[in-house]
mmCIF file of C-alpha atoms and ligand atoms in Angstrom:
data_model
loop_
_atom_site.group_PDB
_atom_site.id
_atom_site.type_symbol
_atom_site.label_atom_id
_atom_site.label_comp_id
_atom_site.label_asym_id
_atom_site.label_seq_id
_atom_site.Cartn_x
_atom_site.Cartn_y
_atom_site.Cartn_z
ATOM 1 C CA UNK A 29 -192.809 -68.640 1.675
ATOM 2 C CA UNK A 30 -190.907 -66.373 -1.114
ATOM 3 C CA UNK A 31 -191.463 -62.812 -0.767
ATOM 4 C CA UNK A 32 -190.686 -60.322 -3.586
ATOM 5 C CA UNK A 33 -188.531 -57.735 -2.928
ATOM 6 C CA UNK A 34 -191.118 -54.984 -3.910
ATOM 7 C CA UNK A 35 -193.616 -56.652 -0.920
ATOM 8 C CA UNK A 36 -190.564 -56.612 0.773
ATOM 9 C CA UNK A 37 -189.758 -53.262 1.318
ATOM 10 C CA UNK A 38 -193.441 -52.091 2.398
ATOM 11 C CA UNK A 39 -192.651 -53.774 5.462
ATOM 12 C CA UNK A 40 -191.213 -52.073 8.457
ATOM 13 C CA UNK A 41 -187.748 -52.579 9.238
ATOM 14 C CA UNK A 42 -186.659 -55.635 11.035
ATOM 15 C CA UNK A 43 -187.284 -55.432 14.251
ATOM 16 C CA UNK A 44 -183.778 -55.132 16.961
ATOM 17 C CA UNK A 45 -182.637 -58.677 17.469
ATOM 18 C CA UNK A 46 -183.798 -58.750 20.773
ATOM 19 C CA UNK A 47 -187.608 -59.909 19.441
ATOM 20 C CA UNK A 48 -186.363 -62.306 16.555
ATOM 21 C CA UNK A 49 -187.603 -65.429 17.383
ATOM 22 C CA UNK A 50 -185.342 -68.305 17.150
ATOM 23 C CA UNK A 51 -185.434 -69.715 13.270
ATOM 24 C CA UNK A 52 -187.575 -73.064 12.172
ATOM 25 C CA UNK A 53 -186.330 -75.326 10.102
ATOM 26 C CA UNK A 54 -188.999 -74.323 7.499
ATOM 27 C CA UNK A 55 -187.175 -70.640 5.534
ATOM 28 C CA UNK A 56 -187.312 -67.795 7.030
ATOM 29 C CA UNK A 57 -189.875 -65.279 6.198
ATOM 30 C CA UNK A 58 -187.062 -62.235 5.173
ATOM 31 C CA UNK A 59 -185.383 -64.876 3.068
ATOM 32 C CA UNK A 60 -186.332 -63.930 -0.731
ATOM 33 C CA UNK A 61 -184.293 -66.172 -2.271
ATOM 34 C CA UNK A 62 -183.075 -69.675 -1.451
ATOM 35 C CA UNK A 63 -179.879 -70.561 -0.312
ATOM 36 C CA UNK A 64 -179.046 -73.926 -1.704
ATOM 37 C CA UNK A 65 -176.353 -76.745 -0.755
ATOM 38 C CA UNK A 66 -172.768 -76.415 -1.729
ATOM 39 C CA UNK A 67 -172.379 -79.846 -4.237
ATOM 40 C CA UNK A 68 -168.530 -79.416 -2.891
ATOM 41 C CA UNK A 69 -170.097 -80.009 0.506
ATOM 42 C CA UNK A 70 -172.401 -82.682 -0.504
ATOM 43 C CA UNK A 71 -170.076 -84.809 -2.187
ATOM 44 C CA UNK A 72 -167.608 -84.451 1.068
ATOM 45 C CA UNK A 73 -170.426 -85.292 3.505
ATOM 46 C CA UNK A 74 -171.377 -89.164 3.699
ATOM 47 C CA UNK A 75 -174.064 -89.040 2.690
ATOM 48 C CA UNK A 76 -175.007 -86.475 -0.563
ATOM 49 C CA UNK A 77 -178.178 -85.526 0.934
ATOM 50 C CA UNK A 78 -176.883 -84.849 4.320
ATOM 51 C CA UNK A 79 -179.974 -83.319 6.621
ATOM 52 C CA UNK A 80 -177.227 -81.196 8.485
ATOM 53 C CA UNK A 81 -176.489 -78.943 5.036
ATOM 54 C CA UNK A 82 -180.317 -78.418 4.871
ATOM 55 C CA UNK A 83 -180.982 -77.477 8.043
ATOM 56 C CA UNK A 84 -177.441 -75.145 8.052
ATOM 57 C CA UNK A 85 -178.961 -73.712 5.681
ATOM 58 C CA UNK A 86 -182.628 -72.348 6.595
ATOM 59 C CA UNK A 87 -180.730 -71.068 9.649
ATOM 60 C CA UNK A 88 -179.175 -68.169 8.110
ATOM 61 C CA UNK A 89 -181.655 -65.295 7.814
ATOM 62 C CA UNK A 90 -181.649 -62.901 4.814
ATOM 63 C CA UNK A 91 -181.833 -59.494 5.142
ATOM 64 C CA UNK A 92 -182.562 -57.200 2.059
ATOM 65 C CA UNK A 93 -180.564 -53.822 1.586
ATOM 66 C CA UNK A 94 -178.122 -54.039 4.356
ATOM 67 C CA UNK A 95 -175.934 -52.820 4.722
ATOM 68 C CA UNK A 96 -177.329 -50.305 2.071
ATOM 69 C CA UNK A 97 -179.748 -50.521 -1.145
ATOM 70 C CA UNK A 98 -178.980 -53.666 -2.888
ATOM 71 C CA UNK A 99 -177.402 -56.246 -0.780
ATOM 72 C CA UNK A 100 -178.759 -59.230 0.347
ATOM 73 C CA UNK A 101 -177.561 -59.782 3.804
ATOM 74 C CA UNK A 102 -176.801 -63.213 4.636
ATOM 75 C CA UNK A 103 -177.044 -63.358 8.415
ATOM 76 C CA UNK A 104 -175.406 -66.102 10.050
ATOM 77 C CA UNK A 105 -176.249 -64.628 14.116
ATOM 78 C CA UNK A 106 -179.444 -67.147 13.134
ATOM 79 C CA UNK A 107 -177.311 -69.885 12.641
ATOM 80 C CA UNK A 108 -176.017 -69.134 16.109
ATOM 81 C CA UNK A 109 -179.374 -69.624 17.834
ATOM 82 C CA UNK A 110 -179.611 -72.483 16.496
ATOM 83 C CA UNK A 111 -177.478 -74.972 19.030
ATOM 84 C CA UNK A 112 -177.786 -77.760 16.202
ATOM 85 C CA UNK A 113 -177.217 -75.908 13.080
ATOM 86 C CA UNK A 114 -174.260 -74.075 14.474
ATOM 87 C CA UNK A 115 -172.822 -77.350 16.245
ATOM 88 C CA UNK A 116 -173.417 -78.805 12.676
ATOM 89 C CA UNK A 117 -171.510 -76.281 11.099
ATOM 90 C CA UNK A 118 -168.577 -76.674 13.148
ATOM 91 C CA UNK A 119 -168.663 -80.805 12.766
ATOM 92 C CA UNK A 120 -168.696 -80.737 8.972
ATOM 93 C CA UNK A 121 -166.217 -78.623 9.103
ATOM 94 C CA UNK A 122 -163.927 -80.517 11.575
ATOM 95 C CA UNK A 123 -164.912 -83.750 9.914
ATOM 96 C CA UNK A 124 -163.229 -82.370 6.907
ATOM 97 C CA UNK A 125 -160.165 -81.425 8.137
ATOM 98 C CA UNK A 126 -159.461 -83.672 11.314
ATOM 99 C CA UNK A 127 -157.107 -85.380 9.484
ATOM 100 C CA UNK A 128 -155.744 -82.747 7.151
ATOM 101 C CA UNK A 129 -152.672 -82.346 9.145
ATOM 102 C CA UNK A 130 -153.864 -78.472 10.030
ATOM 103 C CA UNK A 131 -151.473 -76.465 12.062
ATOM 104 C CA UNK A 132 -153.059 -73.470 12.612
ATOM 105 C CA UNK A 133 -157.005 -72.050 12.078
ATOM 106 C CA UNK A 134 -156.534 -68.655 10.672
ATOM 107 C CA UNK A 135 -160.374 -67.025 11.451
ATOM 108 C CA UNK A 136 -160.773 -63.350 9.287
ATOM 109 C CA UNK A 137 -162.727 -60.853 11.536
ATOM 110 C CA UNK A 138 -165.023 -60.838 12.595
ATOM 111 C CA UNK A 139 -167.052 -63.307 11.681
ATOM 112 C CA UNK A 140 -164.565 -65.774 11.049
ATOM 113 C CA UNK A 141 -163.613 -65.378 15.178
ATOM 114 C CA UNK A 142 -167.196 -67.271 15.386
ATOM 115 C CA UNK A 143 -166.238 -70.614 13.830
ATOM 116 C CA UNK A 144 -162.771 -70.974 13.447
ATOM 117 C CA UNK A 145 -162.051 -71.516 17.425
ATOM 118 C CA UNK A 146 -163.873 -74.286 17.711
ATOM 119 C CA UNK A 147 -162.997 -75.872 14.343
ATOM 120 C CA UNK A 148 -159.066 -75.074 16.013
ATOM 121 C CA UNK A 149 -159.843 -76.908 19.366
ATOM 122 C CA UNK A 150 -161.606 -79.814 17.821
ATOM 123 C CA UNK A 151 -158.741 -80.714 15.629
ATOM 124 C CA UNK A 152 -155.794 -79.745 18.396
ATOM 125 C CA UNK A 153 -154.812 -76.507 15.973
ATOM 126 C CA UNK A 154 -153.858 -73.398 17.027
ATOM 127 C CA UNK A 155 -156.256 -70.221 15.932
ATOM 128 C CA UNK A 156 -154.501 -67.222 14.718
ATOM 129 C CA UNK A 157 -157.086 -64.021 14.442
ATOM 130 C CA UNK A 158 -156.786 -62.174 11.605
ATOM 131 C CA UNK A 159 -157.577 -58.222 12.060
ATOM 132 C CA UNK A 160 -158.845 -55.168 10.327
ATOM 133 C CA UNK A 161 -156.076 -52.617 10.866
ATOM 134 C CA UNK A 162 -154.839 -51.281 14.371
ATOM 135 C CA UNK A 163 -156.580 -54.074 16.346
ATOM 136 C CA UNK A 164 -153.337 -56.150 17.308
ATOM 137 C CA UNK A 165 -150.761 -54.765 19.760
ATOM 138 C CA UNK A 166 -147.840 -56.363 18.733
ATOM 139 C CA UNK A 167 -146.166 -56.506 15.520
ATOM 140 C CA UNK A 168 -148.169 -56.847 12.559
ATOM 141 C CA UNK A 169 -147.972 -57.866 9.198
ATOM 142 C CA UNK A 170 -150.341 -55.994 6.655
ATOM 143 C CA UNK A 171 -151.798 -56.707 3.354
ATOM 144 C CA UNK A 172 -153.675 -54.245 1.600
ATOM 145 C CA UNK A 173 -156.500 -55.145 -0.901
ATOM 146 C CA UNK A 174 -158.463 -53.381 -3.390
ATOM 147 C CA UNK A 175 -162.296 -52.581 -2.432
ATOM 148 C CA UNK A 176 -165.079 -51.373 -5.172
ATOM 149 C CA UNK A 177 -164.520 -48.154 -3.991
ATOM 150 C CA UNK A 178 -160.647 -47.197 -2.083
ATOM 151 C CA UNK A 179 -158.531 -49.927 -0.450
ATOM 152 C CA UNK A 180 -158.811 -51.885 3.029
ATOM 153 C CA UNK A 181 -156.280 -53.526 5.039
ATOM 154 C CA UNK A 182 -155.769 -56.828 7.180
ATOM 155 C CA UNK A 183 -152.988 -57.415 9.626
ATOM 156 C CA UNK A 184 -151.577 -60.517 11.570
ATOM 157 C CA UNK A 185 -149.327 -60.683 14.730
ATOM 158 C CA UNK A 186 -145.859 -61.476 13.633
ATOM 159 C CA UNK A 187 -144.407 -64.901 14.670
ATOM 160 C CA UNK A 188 -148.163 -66.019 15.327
ATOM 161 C CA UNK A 189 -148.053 -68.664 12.169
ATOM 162 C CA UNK A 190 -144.290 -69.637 11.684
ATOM 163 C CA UNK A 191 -142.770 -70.840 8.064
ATOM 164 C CA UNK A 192 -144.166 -75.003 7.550
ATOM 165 C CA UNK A 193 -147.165 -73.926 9.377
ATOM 166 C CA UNK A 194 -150.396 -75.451 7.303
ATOM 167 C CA UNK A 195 -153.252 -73.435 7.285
ATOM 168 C CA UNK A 196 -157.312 -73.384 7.210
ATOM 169 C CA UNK A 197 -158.372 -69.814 6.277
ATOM 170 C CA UNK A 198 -161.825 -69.479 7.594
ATOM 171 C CA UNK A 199 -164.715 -67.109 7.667
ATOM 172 C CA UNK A 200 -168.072 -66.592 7.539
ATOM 173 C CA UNK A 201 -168.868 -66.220 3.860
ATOM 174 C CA UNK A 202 -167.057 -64.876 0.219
ATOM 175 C CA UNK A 203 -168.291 -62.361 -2.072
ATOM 176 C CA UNK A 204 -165.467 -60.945 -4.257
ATOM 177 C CA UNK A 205 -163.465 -63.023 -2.626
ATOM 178 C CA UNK A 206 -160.739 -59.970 -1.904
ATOM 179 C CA UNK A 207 -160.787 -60.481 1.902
ATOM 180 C CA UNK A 208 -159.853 -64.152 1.661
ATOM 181 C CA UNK A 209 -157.484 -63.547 -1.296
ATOM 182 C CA UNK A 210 -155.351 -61.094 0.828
ATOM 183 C CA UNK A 211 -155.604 -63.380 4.016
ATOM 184 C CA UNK A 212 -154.196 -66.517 1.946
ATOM 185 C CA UNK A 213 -151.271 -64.125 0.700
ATOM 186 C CA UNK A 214 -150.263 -62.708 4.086
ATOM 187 C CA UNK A 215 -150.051 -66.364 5.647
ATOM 188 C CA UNK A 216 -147.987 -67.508 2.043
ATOM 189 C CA UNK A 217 -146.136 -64.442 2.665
ATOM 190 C CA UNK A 218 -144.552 -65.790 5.853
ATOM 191 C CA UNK A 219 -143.811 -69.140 4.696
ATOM 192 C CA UNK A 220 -147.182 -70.868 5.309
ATOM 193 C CA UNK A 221 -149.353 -73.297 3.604
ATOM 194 C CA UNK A 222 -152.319 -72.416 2.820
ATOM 195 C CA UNK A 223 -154.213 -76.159 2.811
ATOM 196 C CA UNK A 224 -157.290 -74.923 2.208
ATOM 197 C CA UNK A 225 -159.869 -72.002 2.442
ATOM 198 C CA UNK A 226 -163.496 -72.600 4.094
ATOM 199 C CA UNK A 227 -166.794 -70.248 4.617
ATOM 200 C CA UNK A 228 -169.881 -71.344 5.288
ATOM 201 C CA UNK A 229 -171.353 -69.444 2.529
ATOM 202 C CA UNK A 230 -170.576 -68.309 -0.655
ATOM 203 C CA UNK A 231 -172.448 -65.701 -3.104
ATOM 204 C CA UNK A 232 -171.620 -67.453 -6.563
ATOM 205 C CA UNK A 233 -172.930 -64.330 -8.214
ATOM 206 C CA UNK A 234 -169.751 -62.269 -7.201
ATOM 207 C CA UNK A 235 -167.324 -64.838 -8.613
ATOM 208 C CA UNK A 236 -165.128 -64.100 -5.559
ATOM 209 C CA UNK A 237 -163.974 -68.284 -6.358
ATOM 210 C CA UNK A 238 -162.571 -67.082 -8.922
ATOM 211 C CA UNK A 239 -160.598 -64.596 -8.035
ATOM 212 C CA UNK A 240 -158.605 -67.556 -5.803
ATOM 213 C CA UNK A 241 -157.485 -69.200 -8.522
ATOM 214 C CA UNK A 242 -156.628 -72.801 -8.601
ATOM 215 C CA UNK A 243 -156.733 -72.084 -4.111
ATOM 216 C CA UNK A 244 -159.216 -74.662 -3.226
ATOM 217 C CA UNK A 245 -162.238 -73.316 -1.525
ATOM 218 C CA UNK A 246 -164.638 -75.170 0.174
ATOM 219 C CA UNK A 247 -167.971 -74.118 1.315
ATOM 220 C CA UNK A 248 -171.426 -75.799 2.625
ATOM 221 C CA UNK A 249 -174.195 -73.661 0.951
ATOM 222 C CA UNK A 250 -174.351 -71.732 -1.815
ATOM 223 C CA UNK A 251 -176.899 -67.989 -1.775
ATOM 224 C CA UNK A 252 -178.428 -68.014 -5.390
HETATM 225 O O1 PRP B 263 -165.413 -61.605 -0.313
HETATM 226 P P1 PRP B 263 -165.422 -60.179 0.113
HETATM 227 O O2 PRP B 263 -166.078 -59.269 -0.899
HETATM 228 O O3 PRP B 263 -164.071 -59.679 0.520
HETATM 229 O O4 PRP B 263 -166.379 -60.065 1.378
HETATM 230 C C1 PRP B 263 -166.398 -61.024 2.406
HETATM 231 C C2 PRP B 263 -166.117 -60.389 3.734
HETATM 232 O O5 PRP B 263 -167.143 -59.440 4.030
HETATM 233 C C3 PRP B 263 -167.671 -59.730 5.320
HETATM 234 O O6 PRP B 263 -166.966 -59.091 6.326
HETATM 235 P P2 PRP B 263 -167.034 -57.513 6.527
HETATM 236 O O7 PRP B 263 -165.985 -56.855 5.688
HETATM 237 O O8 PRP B 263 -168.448 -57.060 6.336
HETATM 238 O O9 PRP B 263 -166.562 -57.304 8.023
HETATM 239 P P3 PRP B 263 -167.222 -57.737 9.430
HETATM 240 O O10 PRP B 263 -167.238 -59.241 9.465
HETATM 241 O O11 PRP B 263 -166.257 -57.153 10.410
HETATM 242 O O12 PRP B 263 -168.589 -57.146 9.500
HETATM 243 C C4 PRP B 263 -167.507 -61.226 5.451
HETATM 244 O O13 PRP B 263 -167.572 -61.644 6.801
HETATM 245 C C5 PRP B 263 -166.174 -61.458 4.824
HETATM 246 O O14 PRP B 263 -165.094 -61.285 5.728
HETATM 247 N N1 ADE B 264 -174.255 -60.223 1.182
HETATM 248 C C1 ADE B 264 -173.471 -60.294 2.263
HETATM 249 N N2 ADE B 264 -173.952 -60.783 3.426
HETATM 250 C C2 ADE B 264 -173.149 -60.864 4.518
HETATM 251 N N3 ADE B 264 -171.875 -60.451 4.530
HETATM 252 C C3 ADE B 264 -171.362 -59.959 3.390
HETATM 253 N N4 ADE B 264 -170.126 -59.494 3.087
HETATM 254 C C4 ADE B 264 -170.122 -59.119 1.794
HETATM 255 N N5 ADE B 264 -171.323 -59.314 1.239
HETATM 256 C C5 ADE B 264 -172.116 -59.852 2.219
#
């Protein structure tokens, strides 16, 4: 069922995970709007109307104003109790890049720490984390990137991706795209290549795609 945002937010907040009940396959009542299939992922899936995407996608839960007023949540710790859409998730992904010749996962935090170990051991690459600032003890390497509001940072252990090295950048999801824009620089920055940059979802609406340039992006459903 769609809700309105208006009925929305006469209900009471969402209750502590604790009592959310494991997602159908049918949407989720939170979710407002749809999410729909990436046609990037369709047309690299066997088959264009691939059940996995669909069911990938009514796992991920939608929560209005969170953080704060205005944002539309996507929750992927749905997608995790979901044994199928989250093994899913992790075999398109693998399938895609098996035989990519991939070096090394790079996984953004924290979300990003979620799929890209798997995705790493499945396809015999190593997984570099990549860490909002002060996290790593060893020597870092920073990059600083612009926010709406100030600047954040995110740093890598030096010597952890070596020059050659080729690279899947992955997290959970783009928006303005600035996070994965400064993690593909760092790893260029020390000589890597950056094959290819994957999230499971991506909010068109913010154009972050765009702000990669000709970087290829892939991504298996789209929020609209
Ligand atoms: O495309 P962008 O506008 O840069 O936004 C995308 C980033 O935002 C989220 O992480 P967040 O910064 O909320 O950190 P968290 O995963 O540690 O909560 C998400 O997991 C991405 O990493
Ligand atoms: N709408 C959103 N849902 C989840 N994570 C995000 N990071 C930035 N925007 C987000």
């Amino acid at each position: 069922m769609l809700l309105s945002l208006s009925s929305l937010s006469l209900r009471p907040p969402s209750p502590p995970l604790l009592f959310i009940s494991p997602p159908k396959p049918s949407p989720s009542p939170l979710r407002s709007r749809p999410l729909s299939l990436s046609r990037r992922a369709m047309a690299s899936s066997s088959n264009e109307e691939d059940p996995r995407l669909q069911r990938i996608a009514s796992s991920i839960r939608v929560i209005p104003n969170f953080p704060k007023p205005g944002v539309m949540f996507q929750d992927i710790t749905t997608t995790l109790l979901d044994p199928k859409a989250f093994r899913d998730t992790i075999d398109l992904f693998v399938e895609r890049y098996r035989e990519k010749g991939i070096t090394v996962v790079a996984g953004i935090e924290a979300r990003g720490f979620i799929f890209g170990p798997p995705i790493a051991l499945d396809i015999g690459a190593k997984f570099v984390p990549i860490r909002k600032p002060k996290k790593l003890p060893g020597e870092v390497i920073s990059e600083e990137y612009t926010l709406e509001y100030g600047t954040d940072k995110i740093e890598m252990h030096v010597g952890a991706v070596q020059p050659g090295d080729r690279v899947l950048v992955i997290d959970d999801l783009i928006a303005t795209g600035g996070t994965l824009c400064a993690a593909i620089k760092l790893l260029e920055r020390v000589g890597a290549e950056v094959v290819e940059s994957a999230c499971v979802i991506e909010l068109p609406e913010l154009k972050g795609r765009d702000k990669l340039g000709d970087r290829p992006l892939f991504v298996l459903v789209k929020a609209v």
